[in-house]
Every structure is written in C-alpha cells, then in structure tokens.
Amino acid sequence: DVKVTQSSRYLVKRTGEKVFLECVQDMDHENMFWYRQDPGLGLRLIYFSYDVKMKEKGDIPEGYSVSREKKERFSLILESASTNQTSMYLCASSLPPRGRKPNEQYFGPGTRLTVT
Amino acid sequence: DQQVKQNSPSLSVQEGRISILNCDYTNSMFDYFLWYKKYPAEGPTFLISISSIKDKNEDGRFTVFLNKSAKHLSLHIVPSQPGDSAVYFCAAWGSNYKLTFGKGTLLTVNP
C-alpha cells in the first residue's frame, strides 16, 4: 500500500512565524505535490516537484517555498506565516506520467494549519 | 479563471437511487479526467478516470461519461450507498502535467 504521511494533523502558529510542513512517501515516487484546500475553493496546487532538488510553481506559490533534498521527502515552508494561510494542506505523490496518461496521485491525510 | 467547474456545491440522494455529479471544463488541451473522493479528515482518494479519446468508463457502481464537444463530464453512482457520502472532486490533466481540480461537490446519500 502506498503511504503518504504528513508530520502533523493539526498545527497552530502565530503570525510571522516560520512554519515547516513535512511530507514523506514510501513508494519511491518521483513526483510530489503540495495543495491547499479551502471551503468553496477546492484543491489548489502550491508547488510540485518531479525529482530531487527540482521544483515548479503551482497556481498559488506566493508566500510559500519548498525543499526536496531526498526523493521521499517534500517540505513546504511558510517563510512568515499570515492569517490568510490558515488552511488544510495536502501532500500527494505519484509516478511520472505514462505517455499521455497521468498516474494516480496518492494523498496524505492533511495538516490543518491555523495561523493566529 | 476557473478551468474546471463543479457548479453544484452539494447533492442529496436517497440510498439505492442514482447520483449524478457534473463537471465542466474550459481548456481544450485537457486530455485526461479523474474523479477523486474525499472523506472528512482524510486525503482525497482516486476513484475513476477517463481519457479524452473515450466517452465512457465504467468500474462497478461508478461510471464516468465524457462529452468532449460540450466540454462536460459526469460521474454516475448506481446504486448510491450511505458510504458514498463524501466530497467528490473532478480533476483535469493536460499538457502542463498538472492536475487542475474543481471546487468539489458534497454528496449526501440518505438511508
């Protein structure tokens, strides 16, 4: 079974703090993703990585950075947390596409981050 | 600009009846579509997918229909069960290798 784990289920941080969200997958997947889920907005892609030390901006990268030093680990960093970053953060991983067909993304359970 | 639209935020059906969840897209470069299901406090899980070269894909109680000319797809669940109650996300995949998700539809199946 593919397993994607996230370091915390719930996190409360103060405005201005630097926040690290960690994600680990155990299936040797090349691709890893960070999304946030907000009511009425669905899932929005923040950053993704298709290989170690490689990263690409998603649709809403502002205020975030990422790190991928090892294949199994993808970290999301909030350099200076703000209240509008209160959200559910979801990590996912997948194998690379097979030709014109994407591979299934496997999601972690999510981290509910509250910034006060 | 919302490229994948799920215009119904919620849907309620009786157990045993058909659930139909709809999704529209605007980008003609999308060539693969997926449905994900999400329970509260869990990550989304893959449900079913369809390539743009097909118009139907079936997997047990779940069938996805694609109308490429209308840029519309739908997920049919027959018969619906209380355990199907969840948020369903439509997602599209195209040349940029990213998944673009809709906002989701909350399905409630009443016993």
XYZ file of C-alpha atoms in Angstrom:
227
model
C 0.000 0.000 0.000
C 1.205 3.465 -0.883
C 1.659 5.563 2.164
C 1.971 9.337 2.270
C 2.450 10.732 5.745
C 2.388 14.299 6.931
C 4.219 15.383 10.054
C 1.254 16.921 11.866
C -2.520 16.596 11.653
C -3.124 19.902 13.436
C -0.831 22.885 13.845
C -1.332 26.304 15.413
C 1.208 29.021 14.690
C 1.460 32.747 15.249
C 1.603 35.402 12.545
C 5.168 35.934 11.368
C 6.455 32.528 12.431
C 8.356 30.323 10.010
C 6.420 27.103 9.505
C 7.619 23.775 8.129
C 5.194 21.139 6.874
C 6.796 17.796 6.172
C 5.624 15.073 3.833
C 7.112 11.618 3.371
C 6.135 8.928 0.861
C 7.321 5.332 0.879
C 6.674 4.274 -2.724
C 9.720 5.729 -4.473
C 7.556 8.192 -6.412
C 9.330 10.826 -8.471
C 6.527 13.387 -8.328
C 5.383 15.147 -5.176
C 2.841 17.913 -4.718
C 1.585 20.394 -2.145
C -2.031 21.587 -2.290
C -4.216 23.643 -0.030
C -7.909 23.037 0.378
C -10.248 25.853 1.327
C -14.054 25.869 1.533
C -15.563 26.948 -1.759
C -12.190 26.948 -3.497
C -11.404 23.246 -3.784
C -7.841 21.986 -4.115
C -5.244 24.432 -5.344
C -1.691 23.497 -6.268
C 1.023 25.408 -4.430
C 4.220 23.707 -5.642
C 5.259 20.419 -7.129
C 8.494 18.560 -7.649
C 9.289 15.991 -10.324
C 12.695 14.999 -8.989
C 15.096 15.566 -6.127
C 16.101 19.234 -5.879
C 13.653 20.108 -8.678
C 10.601 22.253 -8.054
C 7.948 24.018 -10.060
C 5.482 26.684 -9.012
C 1.857 25.739 -8.987
C -1.088 28.082 -9.173
C -0.655 29.849 -5.808
C 3.054 29.816 -4.805
C 3.149 33.277 -3.219
C 4.187 33.170 0.422
C 5.473 29.589 0.179
C 8.684 27.805 -0.678
C 9.567 24.115 -0.870
C 12.520 21.821 -0.377
C 13.197 18.382 -1.818
C 16.580 17.133 -0.658
C 15.612 13.452 -0.711
C 13.286 11.598 -3.042
C 10.896 10.515 -0.311
C 10.554 13.878 1.443
C 8.947 17.119 0.277
C 8.735 20.062 2.654
C 6.502 23.104 2.419
C 7.800 26.249 4.090
C 5.830 29.296 5.088
C 8.558 31.912 5.477
C 6.395 34.274 7.543
C 3.001 32.834 8.324
C -0.043 35.023 7.827
C -3.674 34.534 8.807
C -4.704 34.036 5.171
C -2.554 30.916 5.144
C -4.890 29.232 7.604
C -5.977 26.201 5.619
C -5.883 22.432 5.132
C -2.598 21.456 3.481
C -2.456 18.237 1.487
C 0.620 16.492 0.182
C 0.488 13.990 -2.680
C 2.865 11.814 -4.646
C 2.757 9.940 -7.932
C 4.826 8.207 -10.529
C 5.621 10.242 -13.652
C 3.044 10.263 -16.467
C 2.967 7.258 -18.786
C 2.904 8.874 -22.193
C -0.286 10.900 -22.310
C -1.784 9.294 -19.233
C -1.222 10.635 -15.724
C -0.560 8.319 -12.858
C -2.775 8.382 -9.815
C -1.840 10.858 -7.131
C -1.820 9.456 -3.611
C -2.657 11.921 -0.887
C -1.652 12.205 2.721
C -4.249 12.823 5.454
C -3.646 16.579 5.517
C -2.421 19.133 8.032
C -4.930 21.620 9.392
C -2.882 24.791 9.944
C -4.272 27.689 11.926
C -2.349 30.967 11.972
C -3.406 33.338 14.735
C -10.027 31.831 -14.384
C -11.594 28.597 -13.245
C -10.777 25.921 -15.796
C -12.629 23.084 -14.083
C -16.063 23.867 -12.728
C -18.327 21.882 -10.457
C -21.360 24.103 -10.273
C -23.262 22.132 -7.654
C -21.716 22.556 -4.199
C -23.929 19.818 -2.812
C -26.235 16.977 -3.833
C -28.557 14.844 -1.737
C -29.967 11.491 -2.916
C -31.775 8.535 -1.419
C -29.998 5.253 -0.877
C -30.414 2.959 -3.865
C -31.037 5.786 -6.333
C -28.639 7.207 -8.890
C -26.225 10.021 -8.013
C -25.074 12.209 -10.892
C -22.222 14.615 -10.308
C -21.355 17.080 -13.045
C -18.189 18.810 -14.131
C -17.439 21.302 -16.906
C -14.082 22.397 -18.228
C -12.907 25.197 -20.467
C -9.417 24.184 -21.579
C -9.475 22.077 -24.728
C -5.873 20.992 -24.006
C -7.050 18.755 -21.176
C -6.881 15.158 -22.332
C -7.427 13.122 -19.192
C -10.020 13.478 -16.464
C -10.170 11.996 -12.988
C -12.576 11.840 -10.100
C -11.370 11.848 -6.510
C -13.410 11.214 -3.386
C -12.666 12.805 -0.038
C -13.966 11.925 3.393
C -13.604 14.439 6.252
C -10.187 14.371 7.937
C -8.728 12.196 5.165
C -6.860 12.933 1.966
C -8.624 12.502 -1.383
C -8.528 9.053 -2.960
C -8.665 8.254 -6.645
C -11.977 6.884 -7.865
C -12.129 6.623 -11.645
C -10.665 8.271 -14.732
C -11.304 8.697 -18.433
C -9.185 9.549 -21.418
C -10.383 12.203 -23.848
C -10.453 9.604 -26.620
C -13.242 7.736 -24.828
C -16.770 8.721 -23.956
C -17.446 6.263 -21.149
C -15.564 4.353 -18.494
C -17.184 2.016 -16.018
C -15.922 0.495 -12.775
C -18.501 -1.337 -10.738
C -21.122 1.106 -9.464
C -19.208 4.078 -10.879
C -19.398 5.285 -14.473
C -17.856 8.418 -15.916
C -19.226 9.917 -19.128
C -17.340 12.440 -21.240
C -18.916 14.758 -23.809
C -15.885 16.357 -25.404
C -17.813 18.684 -27.695
C -19.678 20.115 -24.714
C -16.573 20.020 -22.503
C -18.639 18.210 -19.906
C -18.211 15.094 -17.843
C -20.373 13.393 -15.284
C -19.944 10.726 -12.644
C -22.826 8.305 -12.122
C -23.088 6.209 -8.991
C -25.652 3.411 -9.148
C -26.950 2.359 -6.711
C -25.917 5.030 -4.231
C -24.972 3.884 -0.741
C -24.631 5.846 2.521
C -20.890 5.128 2.462
C -20.657 7.125 -0.768
C -21.347 10.298 1.204
C -18.232 12.408 0.652
C -16.883 15.345 -1.308
C -16.197 14.481 -4.946
C -13.579 16.390 -6.887
C -13.345 16.449 -10.647
C -9.801 16.944 -11.965
C -8.321 17.500 -15.404
C -4.838 16.789 -16.699
C -3.200 18.247 -19.752
C -0.024 19.284 -21.419
C 1.439 21.006 -18.373
C 1.351 17.717 -16.444
C -0.546 19.246 -13.549
C -3.914 18.242 -12.198
C -6.441 21.059 -12.092
C -9.207 20.413 -9.591
C -12.749 21.675 -9.387
C -14.188 23.044 -6.169
C -15.886 19.795 -5.257
C -19.445 18.570 -4.711
C -20.610 17.290 -1.339
C -22.715 14.173 -1.895
C -25.042 13.045 0.878
C -26.749 9.674 0.496
C -29.666 9.332 2.887
C -30.613 5.880 4.232
